[in-house]
Amino acid sequence: GNGADFDILVYAIIKGDMATTLLPNKTPLPDYTLFTANDSRWLVALSAANEVDAIAALKAMSATQVGDMVKNQVVSGRVLSTDLSNGQVVNTLLSGKSFTISISGSVITLTDGVNNPDVTTANILTNAGVLHRIDDVLK
């Protein structure tokens, strides 16, 4: 990939046994919302120089570890940016993990206590629901 796409995320979804949940070929389509970064930020999160190294890093992890990384980027339900409110606490699919929404003007920030990424592209509709591109990986 060119760093702007989601190849590493797609690999992580498959490796983490989340594909049947998030990438289905069935109706009704599931309602999930992904808050996730593109490949260039996943490289940083995985301390990888390139996509090949990132995939190798994911391969070295257990399916549960990778699945937990994916679950921490996913919220149940179809959540558009207009559904978010300042101060709202959003629970991820990873048990016990959440982030807080901060809205300042047109900027939506996800406060996870580590990276605090901003939403860079909101409301990308996918067959899994909605994807919001953020500028870092949720920790």
Short mmCIF file of N, CA, C and O in Angstrom, two decimals:
data_model
loop_
_atom_site.label_atom_id
_atom_site.label_comp_id
_atom_site.label_asym_id
_atom_site.label_seq_id
_atom_site.Cartn_x
_atom_site.Cartn_y
_atom_site.Cartn_z
N GLY A 1 0.81 -1.21 0.00
CA GLY A 1 0.00 0.00 0.00
C GLY A 1 0.84 1.25 0.00
O GLY A 1 2.05 1.20 0.18
N ASN A 2 0.20 2.38 -0.19
CA ASN A 2 0.90 3.65 -0.30
C ASN A 2 0.93 4.42 1.02
O ASN A 2 1.28 5.57 1.05
N GLY A 3 0.52 3.76 2.10
CA GLY A 3 0.52 4.43 3.40
C GLY A 3 -0.77 5.15 3.70
O GLY A 3 -1.07 5.46 4.84
N ALA A 4 -1.57 5.42 2.66
CA ALA A 4 -2.83 6.13 2.86
C ALA A 4 -4.00 5.16 2.91
O ALA A 4 -5.13 5.56 3.10
N ASP A 5 -3.74 3.88 2.71
CA ASP A 5 -4.83 2.91 2.67
C ASP A 5 -4.88 2.09 3.96
O ASP A 5 -4.22 2.42 4.94
N PHE A 6 -5.63 1.02 3.92
CA PHE A 6 -5.93 0.30 5.16
C PHE A 6 -5.54 -1.17 5.05
O PHE A 6 -6.16 -2.03 5.67
N ASP A 7 -4.48 -1.49 4.27
CA ASP A 7 -4.07 -2.88 4.09
C ASP A 7 -3.71 -3.55 5.42
O ASP A 7 -4.04 -4.72 5.65
N ILE A 8 -2.99 -2.83 6.27
CA ILE A 8 -2.54 -3.41 7.54
C ILE A 8 -3.74 -3.68 8.43
O ILE A 8 -3.84 -4.75 9.06
N LEU A 9 -4.69 -2.75 8.46
CA LEU A 9 -5.91 -2.96 9.23
C LEU A 9 -6.67 -4.19 8.73
O LEU A 9 -7.10 -5.02 9.53
N VAL A 10 -6.81 -4.31 7.42
CA VAL A 10 -7.54 -5.45 6.86
C VAL A 10 -6.84 -6.75 7.24
O VAL A 10 -7.48 -7.72 7.65
N TYR A 11 -5.51 -6.77 7.16
CA TYR A 11 -4.78 -7.96 7.58
C TYR A 11 -5.03 -8.25 9.07
O TYR A 11 -5.26 -9.40 9.47
N ALA A 12 -5.00 -7.19 9.89
CA ALA A 12 -5.22 -7.36 11.33
C ALA A 12 -6.62 -7.90 11.61
O ALA A 12 -6.81 -8.74 12.50
N ILE A 13 -7.60 -7.42 10.85
CA ILE A 13 -8.98 -7.90 11.02
C ILE A 13 -9.05 -9.41 10.75
O ILE A 13 -9.67 -10.17 11.50
N ILE A 14 -8.37 -9.85 9.69
CA ILE A 14 -8.39 -11.27 9.34
C ILE A 14 -7.62 -12.09 10.36
O ILE A 14 -8.11 -13.08 10.89
N LYS A 15 -6.40 -11.65 10.69
CA LYS A 15 -5.54 -12.37 11.64
C LYS A 15 -6.20 -12.42 13.03
O LYS A 15 -6.06 -13.40 13.75
N GLY A 16 -6.92 -11.36 13.38
CA GLY A 16 -7.54 -11.29 14.71
C GLY A 16 -8.90 -11.96 14.79
O GLY A 16 -9.63 -11.76 15.75
N ASP A 17 -9.24 -12.76 13.76
CA ASP A 17 -10.51 -13.48 13.73
C ASP A 17 -11.72 -12.56 13.81
O ASP A 17 -12.75 -12.90 14.38
N MET A 18 -11.58 -11.36 13.25
CA MET A 18 -12.68 -10.39 13.27
C MET A 18 -13.35 -10.26 11.90
O MET A 18 -14.27 -9.46 11.73
N ALA A 19 -12.88 -11.02 10.91
CA ALA A 19 -13.37 -10.84 9.53
C ALA A 19 -14.86 -11.16 9.40
O ALA A 19 -15.58 -10.44 8.72
N THR A 20 -15.31 -12.22 10.05
CA THR A 20 -16.73 -12.55 9.92
C THR A 20 -17.61 -11.50 10.58
O THR A 20 -18.75 -11.30 10.19
N THR A 21 -17.04 -10.80 11.55
CA THR A 21 -17.79 -9.73 12.22
C THR A 21 -17.80 -8.46 11.38
O THR A 21 -18.85 -7.83 11.22
N LEU A 22 -16.63 -8.08 10.84
CA LEU A 22 -16.49 -6.75 10.24
C LEU A 22 -16.50 -6.73 8.72
O LEU A 22 -16.69 -5.68 8.13
N LEU A 23 -16.24 -7.87 8.07
CA LEU A 23 -16.17 -7.88 6.60
C LEU A 23 -17.12 -8.91 6.03
O LEU A 23 -16.71 -9.83 5.33
N PRO A 24 -18.40 -8.80 6.31
CA PRO A 24 -19.33 -9.88 5.96
C PRO A 24 -19.82 -9.79 4.52
O PRO A 24 -19.74 -8.75 3.89
N ASN A 25 -20.32 -10.90 4.04
CA ASN A 25 -21.01 -10.92 2.75
C ASN A 25 -22.43 -11.39 3.00
O ASN A 25 -22.87 -12.39 2.46
N LYS A 26 -23.12 -10.70 3.88
CA LYS A 26 -24.47 -11.14 4.21
C LYS A 26 -25.36 -9.93 4.49
O LYS A 26 -24.87 -8.82 4.68
N THR A 27 -26.65 -10.18 4.47
CA THR A 27 -27.61 -9.13 4.83
C THR A 27 -28.39 -9.63 6.03
O THR A 27 -28.63 -10.82 6.12
N PRO A 28 -28.79 -8.79 6.95
CA PRO A 28 -28.46 -7.36 6.90
C PRO A 28 -26.99 -7.13 7.22
O PRO A 28 -26.39 -7.92 7.94
N LEU A 29 -26.44 -6.07 6.66
CA LEU A 29 -25.05 -5.73 6.95
C LEU A 29 -24.94 -5.34 8.42
O LEU A 29 -25.88 -4.80 8.99
N PRO A 30 -23.79 -5.62 9.04
CA PRO A 30 -23.64 -5.30 10.46
C PRO A 30 -23.53 -3.80 10.67
O PRO A 30 -23.22 -3.05 9.75
N ASP A 31 -23.81 -3.39 11.87
CA ASP A 31 -23.70 -1.99 12.24
C ASP A 31 -22.54 -1.81 13.20
O ASP A 31 -22.70 -2.01 14.40
N TYR A 32 -21.41 -1.47 12.65
CA TYR A 32 -20.24 -1.15 13.47
C TYR A 32 -19.67 0.17 12.99
O TYR A 32 -19.88 0.59 11.86
N THR A 33 -18.93 0.81 13.87
CA THR A 33 -18.23 2.03 13.51
C THR A 33 -16.76 1.83 13.84
O THR A 33 -16.43 1.45 14.95
N LEU A 34 -15.91 2.03 12.84
CA LEU A 34 -14.47 1.92 13.03
C LEU A 34 -13.87 3.31 13.14
O LEU A 34 -14.13 4.16 12.28
N PHE A 35 -13.12 3.52 14.20
CA PHE A 35 -12.30 4.73 14.33
C PHE A 35 -10.87 4.24 14.14
O PHE A 35 -10.30 3.63 15.05
N THR A 36 -10.30 4.44 12.97
CA THR A 36 -8.99 3.82 12.74
C THR A 36 -8.10 4.68 11.85
O THR A 36 -8.59 5.51 11.09
N ALA A 37 -6.83 4.45 11.99
CA ALA A 37 -5.84 5.19 11.22
C ALA A 37 -5.48 4.41 9.97
O ALA A 37 -5.72 3.21 9.87
N ASN A 38 -4.85 5.10 9.02
CA ASN A 38 -4.41 4.43 7.81
C ASN A 38 -3.06 3.77 8.05
O ASN A 38 -2.49 3.83 9.13
N ASP A 39 -2.55 3.13 7.00
CA ASP A 39 -1.35 2.30 7.14
C ASP A 39 -0.16 3.05 7.71
O ASP A 39 0.60 2.49 8.52
N SER A 40 0.04 4.29 7.32
CA SER A 40 1.24 5.01 7.77
C SER A 40 1.28 5.12 9.29
O SER A 40 2.35 5.04 9.90
N ARG A 41 0.12 5.28 9.93
CA ARG A 41 0.09 5.36 11.40
C ARG A 41 0.19 3.97 12.04
O ARG A 41 0.72 3.83 13.14
N TRP A 42 -0.34 2.94 11.37
CA TRP A 42 -0.19 1.58 11.88
C TRP A 42 1.28 1.17 11.87
O TRP A 42 1.73 0.45 12.75
N LEU A 43 2.04 1.63 10.88
CA LEU A 43 3.48 1.34 10.86
C LEU A 43 4.13 1.85 12.13
O LEU A 43 4.93 1.14 12.77
N VAL A 44 3.80 3.08 12.53
CA VAL A 44 4.36 3.66 13.74
C VAL A 44 3.91 2.86 14.96
O VAL A 44 4.71 2.52 15.84
N ALA A 45 2.63 2.51 15.00
CA ALA A 45 2.09 1.77 16.16
C ALA A 45 2.76 0.41 16.31
O ALA A 45 2.93 -0.08 17.43
N LEU A 46 3.14 -0.19 15.18
CA LEU A 46 3.75 -1.52 15.21
C LEU A 46 5.28 -1.45 15.15
O LEU A 46 5.95 -2.47 15.02
N SER A 47 5.83 -0.22 15.23
CA SER A 47 7.29 0.00 15.14
C SER A 47 7.86 -0.67 13.90
O SER A 47 8.90 -1.32 13.95
N ALA A 48 7.17 -0.52 12.78
CA ALA A 48 7.56 -1.18 11.53
C ALA A 48 8.03 -0.14 10.52
O ALA A 48 7.50 0.96 10.45
N ALA A 49 9.04 -0.53 9.72
CA ALA A 49 9.59 0.38 8.72
C ALA A 49 8.70 0.44 7.48
O ALA A 49 8.66 1.45 6.79
N ASN A 50 8.01 -0.67 7.21
CA ASN A 50 7.19 -0.73 6.00
C ASN A 50 6.07 -1.74 6.21
O ASN A 50 5.98 -2.39 7.25
N GLU A 51 5.23 -1.86 5.20
CA GLU A 51 4.06 -2.72 5.32
C GLU A 51 4.44 -4.19 5.53
O GLU A 51 3.81 -4.90 6.30
N VAL A 52 5.50 -4.64 4.87
CA VAL A 52 5.95 -6.03 5.03
C VAL A 52 6.34 -6.30 6.48
O VAL A 52 5.96 -7.32 7.07
N ASP A 53 7.08 -5.36 7.08
CA ASP A 53 7.48 -5.50 8.48
C ASP A 53 6.26 -5.47 9.41
O ASP A 53 6.21 -6.17 10.42
N ALA A 54 5.28 -4.62 9.07
CA ALA A 54 4.08 -4.51 9.89
C ALA A 54 3.30 -5.83 9.88
O ALA A 54 2.85 -6.30 10.92
N ILE A 55 3.15 -6.42 8.69
CA ILE A 55 2.45 -7.70 8.58
C ILE A 55 3.21 -8.77 9.36
O ILE A 55 2.62 -9.59 10.07
N ALA A 56 4.54 -8.74 9.27
CA ALA A 56 5.36 -9.70 10.02
C ALA A 56 5.16 -9.53 11.52
O ALA A 56 5.07 -10.52 12.26
N ALA A 57 5.07 -8.28 11.97
CA ALA A 57 4.84 -8.02 13.40
C ALA A 57 3.49 -8.58 13.83
O ALA A 57 3.37 -9.18 14.91
N LEU A 58 2.47 -8.38 12.99
CA LEU A 58 1.15 -8.92 13.32
C LEU A 58 1.15 -10.44 13.29
O LEU A 58 0.54 -11.09 14.14
N LYS A 59 1.87 -11.03 12.33
CA LYS A 59 1.97 -12.49 12.24
C LYS A 59 2.58 -13.07 13.50
O LYS A 59 2.23 -14.18 13.91
N ALA A 60 3.51 -12.34 14.11
CA ALA A 60 4.21 -12.82 15.31
C ALA A 60 3.33 -12.76 16.55
O ALA A 60 3.65 -13.38 17.57
N MET A 61 2.22 -12.02 16.47
CA MET A 61 1.32 -11.88 17.61
C MET A 61 0.25 -12.97 17.56
O MET A 61 0.00 -13.55 16.50
N SER A 62 -0.38 -13.23 18.68
CA SER A 62 -1.48 -14.21 18.69
C SER A 62 -2.73 -13.59 18.09
O SER A 62 -2.87 -12.36 18.04
N ALA A 63 -3.64 -14.45 17.65
CA ALA A 63 -4.91 -13.97 17.09
C ALA A 63 -5.65 -13.13 18.13
O ALA A 63 -6.27 -12.12 17.79
N THR A 64 -5.57 -13.52 19.40
CA THR A 64 -6.25 -12.78 20.46
C THR A 64 -5.66 -11.38 20.61
O THR A 64 -6.39 -10.39 20.73
N GLN A 65 -4.31 -11.29 20.60
CA GLN A 65 -3.65 -9.98 20.72
C GLN A 65 -4.05 -9.06 19.57
O GLN A 65 -4.36 -7.89 19.78
N VAL A 66 -4.03 -9.60 18.36
CA VAL A 66 -4.37 -8.78 17.20
C VAL A 66 -5.85 -8.43 17.23
O VAL A 66 -6.24 -7.29 16.96
N GLY A 67 -6.68 -9.40 17.60
CA GLY A 67 -8.12 -9.15 17.69
C GLY A 67 -8.43 -8.05 18.69
O GLY A 67 -9.29 -7.19 18.44
N ASP A 68 -7.70 -8.02 19.81
CA ASP A 68 -7.90 -6.98 20.82
C ASP A 68 -7.51 -5.60 20.27
O ASP A 68 -8.17 -4.60 20.55
N MET A 69 -6.42 -5.55 19.47
CA MET A 69 -6.03 -4.29 18.85
C MET A 69 -7.15 -3.78 17.93
O MET A 69 -7.46 -2.60 17.92
N VAL A 70 -7.72 -4.70 17.17
CA VAL A 70 -8.80 -4.32 16.25
C VAL A 70 -10.03 -3.88 17.04
O VAL A 70 -10.63 -2.83 16.76
N LYS A 71 -10.41 -4.66 18.05
CA LYS A 71 -11.61 -4.34 18.84
C LYS A 71 -11.52 -2.97 19.47
O LYS A 71 -12.53 -2.30 19.66
N ASN A 72 -10.30 -2.54 19.80
CA ASN A 72 -10.11 -1.23 20.43
C ASN A 72 -10.34 -0.08 19.44
O ASN A 72 -10.40 1.07 19.86
N GLN A 73 -10.49 -0.39 18.15
CA GLN A 73 -10.77 0.64 17.14
C GLN A 73 -12.24 0.62 16.71
O GLN A 73 -12.64 1.36 15.82
N VAL A 74 -13.02 -0.31 17.29
CA VAL A 74 -14.37 -0.56 16.78
C VAL A 74 -15.41 -0.28 17.86
O VAL A 74 -15.23 -0.64 19.02
N VAL A 75 -16.51 0.35 17.44
CA VAL A 75 -17.63 0.67 18.31
C VAL A 75 -18.86 -0.01 17.75
O VAL A 75 -19.06 -0.05 16.54
N SER A 76 -19.70 -0.54 18.63
CA SER A 76 -20.94 -1.16 18.20
C SER A 76 -21.93 -0.09 17.76
O SER A 76 -22.07 0.94 18.41
N GLY A 77 -22.62 -0.35 16.66
CA GLY A 77 -23.62 0.59 16.16
C GLY A 77 -23.05 1.48 15.08
O GLY A 77 -21.84 1.61 14.91
N ARG A 78 -23.95 2.10 14.33
CA ARG A 78 -23.56 2.99 13.23
C ARG A 78 -23.56 4.40 13.78
O ARG A 78 -24.60 4.99 14.02
N VAL A 79 -22.36 4.92 14.01
CA VAL A 79 -22.22 6.23 14.67
C VAL A 79 -21.64 7.22 13.66
O VAL A 79 -20.47 7.12 13.29
N LEU A 80 -22.46 8.15 13.22
CA LEU A 80 -21.97 9.22 12.35
C LEU A 80 -21.36 10.33 13.20
O LEU A 80 -21.64 10.43 14.40
N SER A 81 -20.54 11.16 12.59
CA SER A 81 -19.90 12.23 13.36
C SER A 81 -20.94 13.15 13.99
O SER A 81 -20.73 13.69 15.08
N THR A 82 -22.10 13.29 13.33
CA THR A 82 -23.15 14.15 13.86
C THR A 82 -23.83 13.53 15.09
O THR A 82 -24.55 14.22 15.80
N ASP A 83 -23.59 12.23 15.33
CA ASP A 83 -24.15 11.57 16.52
C ASP A 83 -23.27 11.77 17.75
O ASP A 83 -23.67 11.43 18.86
N LEU A 84 -22.07 12.29 17.56
CA LEU A 84 -21.12 12.43 18.66
C LEU A 84 -21.34 13.75 19.38
O LEU A 84 -21.69 14.75 18.76
N SER A 85 -21.11 13.73 20.68
CA SER A 85 -21.25 14.97 21.44
C SER A 85 -20.02 15.20 22.30
O SER A 85 -19.33 14.25 22.70
N ASN A 86 -19.73 16.45 22.58
CA ASN A 86 -18.57 16.81 23.39
C ASN A 86 -18.68 16.17 24.78
O ASN A 86 -19.72 16.26 25.43
N GLY A 87 -17.62 15.50 25.20
CA GLY A 87 -17.60 14.86 26.51
C GLY A 87 -18.17 13.46 26.53
O GLY A 87 -18.14 12.80 27.57
N GLN A 88 -18.69 13.01 25.39
CA GLN A 88 -19.28 11.67 25.32
C GLN A 88 -18.21 10.60 25.51
O GLN A 88 -17.12 10.67 24.93
N VAL A 89 -18.50 9.59 26.34
CA VAL A 89 -17.60 8.45 26.52
C VAL A 89 -18.09 7.32 25.61
O VAL A 89 -19.27 6.96 25.66
N VAL A 90 -17.20 6.82 24.77
CA VAL A 90 -17.55 5.79 23.79
C VAL A 90 -16.83 4.50 24.16
O VAL A 90 -15.60 4.47 24.28
N ASN A 91 -17.59 3.43 24.36
CA ASN A 91 -17.01 2.12 24.67
C ASN A 91 -16.64 1.40 23.38
O ASN A 91 -17.43 1.36 22.44
N THR A 92 -15.44 0.83 23.34
CA THR A 92 -15.04 0.03 22.18
C THR A 92 -15.48 -1.42 22.40
O THR A 92 -15.97 -1.79 23.47
N LEU A 93 -15.27 -2.25 21.36
CA LEU A 93 -15.59 -3.68 21.49
C LEU A 93 -14.62 -4.39 22.42
O LEU A 93 -14.88 -5.51 22.83
N LEU A 94 -13.49 -3.76 22.74
CA LEU A 94 -12.53 -4.35 23.67
C LEU A 94 -13.00 -4.04 25.09
O LEU A 94 -13.08 -2.88 25.49
N SER A 95 -13.31 -5.08 25.82
CA SER A 95 -13.88 -4.93 27.15
C SER A 95 -13.03 -4.02 28.03
O SER A 95 -11.81 -4.19 28.12
N GLY A 96 -13.68 -3.03 28.63
CA GLY A 96 -12.99 -2.13 29.54
C GLY A 96 -12.27 -0.97 28.89
O GLY A 96 -11.69 -0.15 29.58
N LYS A 97 -12.30 -0.90 27.55
CA LYS A 97 -11.59 0.18 26.86
C LYS A 97 -12.60 1.16 26.27
O LYS A 97 -13.57 0.77 25.63
N SER A 98 -12.34 2.44 26.50
CA SER A 98 -13.22 3.48 25.97
C SER A 98 -12.38 4.70 25.64
O SER A 98 -11.20 4.76 25.96
N PHE A 99 -12.99 5.65 24.96
CA PHE A 99 -12.34 6.94 24.72
C PHE A 99 -13.40 8.01 24.87
O PHE A 99 -14.60 7.74 24.86
N THR A 100 -12.94 9.24 25.05
CA THR A 100 -13.84 10.37 25.25
C THR A 100 -13.78 11.27 24.02
O THR A 100 -12.70 11.50 23.48
N ILE A 101 -14.94 11.75 23.60
CA ILE A 101 -15.03 12.64 22.45
C ILE A 101 -14.86 14.08 22.92
O ILE A 101 -15.50 14.51 23.88
N SER A 102 -13.99 14.82 22.24
CA SER A 102 -13.87 16.26 22.46
C SER A 102 -14.14 16.95 21.13
O SER A 102 -13.53 16.58 20.12
N ILE A 103 -15.03 17.90 21.12
CA ILE A 103 -15.37 18.61 19.90
C ILE A 103 -15.04 20.09 20.11
O ILE A 103 -15.52 20.71 21.06
N SER A 104 -14.19 20.61 19.23
CA SER A 104 -13.83 22.02 19.28
C SER A 104 -14.00 22.58 17.88
O SER A 104 -13.21 22.26 16.99
N GLY A 105 -15.03 23.35 17.68
CA GLY A 105 -15.34 23.82 16.33
C GLY A 105 -15.67 22.64 15.45
O GLY A 105 -16.56 21.86 15.77
N SER A 106 -14.92 22.47 14.35
CA SER A 106 -15.18 21.35 13.46
C SER A 106 -14.24 20.17 13.74
O SER A 106 -14.28 19.16 13.04
N VAL A 107 -13.38 20.30 14.77
CA VAL A 107 -12.40 19.25 15.06
C VAL A 107 -12.95 18.29 16.11
O VAL A 107 -13.35 18.70 17.20
N ILE A 108 -12.94 17.00 15.76
CA ILE A 108 -13.35 15.94 16.70
C ILE A 108 -12.09 15.21 17.14
O ILE A 108 -11.35 14.69 16.30
N THR A 109 -11.83 15.18 18.45
CA THR A 109 -10.66 14.50 18.99
C THR A 109 -11.13 13.33 19.85
O THR A 109 -12.10 13.45 20.60
N LEU A 110 -10.44 12.21 19.74
CA LEU A 110 -10.71 11.04 20.57
C LEU A 110 -9.64 10.99 21.64
O LEU A 110 -8.45 10.84 21.34
N THR A 111 -10.03 11.15 22.89
CA THR A 111 -9.06 11.15 23.97
C THR A 111 -9.00 9.75 24.57
O THR A 111 -9.94 9.31 25.22
N ASP A 112 -7.89 9.04 24.31
CA ASP A 112 -7.72 7.69 24.86
C ASP A 112 -6.68 7.67 25.96
O ASP A 112 -6.35 6.61 26.48
N GLY A 113 -6.15 8.84 26.29
CA GLY A 113 -5.16 8.93 27.36
C GLY A 113 -3.74 8.69 26.89
O GLY A 113 -2.80 8.84 27.65
N VAL A 114 -3.56 8.31 25.62
CA VAL A 114 -2.22 8.04 25.09
C VAL A 114 -1.96 8.89 23.86
O VAL A 114 -1.11 9.76 23.83
N ASN A 115 -2.74 8.64 22.80
CA ASN A 115 -2.47 9.29 21.51
C ASN A 115 -3.37 10.48 21.20
O ASN A 115 -2.96 11.42 20.55
N ASN A 116 -4.62 10.41 21.63
CA ASN A 116 -5.58 11.50 21.42
C ASN A 116 -5.68 11.93 19.95
O ASN A 116 -5.45 13.09 19.62
N PRO A 117 -6.01 10.98 19.06
CA PRO A 117 -6.08 11.32 17.63
C PRO A 117 -7.29 12.18 17.27
O PRO A 117 -8.31 12.16 17.96
N ASP A 118 -7.14 12.91 16.18
CA ASP A 118 -8.23 13.68 15.60
C ASP A 118 -8.85 12.90 14.44
O ASP A 118 -8.16 12.14 13.76
N VAL A 119 -10.14 13.12 14.23
CA VAL A 119 -10.81 12.57 13.05
C VAL A 119 -10.39 13.42 11.85
O VAL A 119 -10.54 14.64 11.85
N THR A 120 -9.84 12.76 10.81
CA THR A 120 -9.41 13.50 9.62
C THR A 120 -10.40 13.36 8.48
O THR A 120 -10.54 14.26 7.66
N THR A 121 -11.06 12.22 8.38
CA THR A 121 -12.12 12.02 7.39
C THR A 121 -13.26 11.29 8.08
O THR A 121 -13.08 10.17 8.55
N ALA A 122 -14.42 11.93 8.17
CA ALA A 122 -15.55 11.34 8.89
C ALA A 122 -16.51 10.67 7.93
O ALA A 122 -16.57 10.98 6.74
N ASN A 123 -17.28 9.72 8.47
CA ASN A 123 -18.47 9.18 7.80
C ASN A 123 -18.18 8.52 6.45
O ASN A 123 -18.88 8.72 5.48
N ILE A 124 -17.14 7.67 6.42
CA ILE A 124 -16.88 6.85 5.23
C ILE A 124 -17.75 5.61 5.37
O ILE A 124 -17.58 4.83 6.31
N LEU A 125 -18.72 5.43 4.48
CA LEU A 125 -19.63 4.29 4.60
C LEU A 125 -18.98 3.04 4.02
O LEU A 125 -18.41 3.06 2.94
N THR A 126 -19.04 1.93 4.79
CA THR A 126 -18.47 0.66 4.35
C THR A 126 -19.54 -0.41 4.54
O THR A 126 -20.58 -0.17 5.15
N ASN A 127 -19.24 -1.63 4.07
CA ASN A 127 -20.23 -2.70 4.26
C ASN A 127 -20.28 -3.19 5.70
O ASN A 127 -21.14 -3.98 6.06
N ALA A 128 -19.37 -2.71 6.54
CA ALA A 128 -19.44 -3.03 7.97
C ALA A 128 -20.14 -1.95 8.76
O ALA A 128 -20.40 -2.11 9.95
N GLY A 129 -20.43 -0.83 8.12
CA GLY A 129 -21.05 0.30 8.82
C GLY A 129 -20.39 1.59 8.42
O GLY A 129 -20.38 1.97 7.26
N VAL A 130 -19.76 2.25 9.39
CA VAL A 130 -19.16 3.56 9.16
C VAL A 130 -17.69 3.51 9.58
O VAL A 130 -17.35 2.87 10.58
N LEU A 131 -16.84 4.18 8.82
CA LEU A 131 -15.44 4.30 9.20
C LEU A 131 -15.10 5.78 9.32
O LEU A 131 -15.48 6.59 8.47
N HIS A 132 -14.44 6.12 10.42
CA HIS A 132 -13.90 7.46 10.60
C HIS A 132 -12.38 7.33 10.60
O HIS A 132 -11.82 6.61 11.42
N ARG A 133 -11.75 8.01 9.66
CA ARG A 133 -10.29 7.96 9.60
C ARG A 133 -9.75 8.92 10.64
O ARG A 133 -10.17 10.07 10.72
N ILE A 134 -8.84 8.42 11.47
CA ILE A 134 -8.21 9.24 12.51
C ILE A 134 -6.70 9.27 12.25
O ILE A 134 -6.18 8.46 11.47
N ASP A 135 -6.01 10.20 12.89
CA ASP A 135 -4.61 10.39 12.55
C ASP A 135 -3.64 9.68 13.50
O ASP A 135 -2.45 9.97 13.52
N ASP A 136 -4.14 8.72 14.25
CA ASP A 136 -3.29 7.86 15.05
C ASP A 136 -4.08 6.62 15.44
O ASP A 136 -5.30 6.59 15.32
N VAL A 137 -3.36 5.60 15.91
CA VAL A 137 -4.00 4.36 16.32
C VAL A 137 -4.40 4.46 17.79
O VAL A 137 -3.60 4.88 18.62
N LEU A 138 -5.63 4.11 18.09
CA LEU A 138 -6.09 4.13 19.49
C LEU A 138 -5.30 3.11 20.29
O LEU A 138 -5.07 1.98 19.86
N LYS A 139 -4.89 3.51 21.48
CA LYS A 139 -4.11 2.63 22.36
C LYS A 139 -4.96 2.12 23.52
O LYS A 139 -5.80 2.85 24.01
#
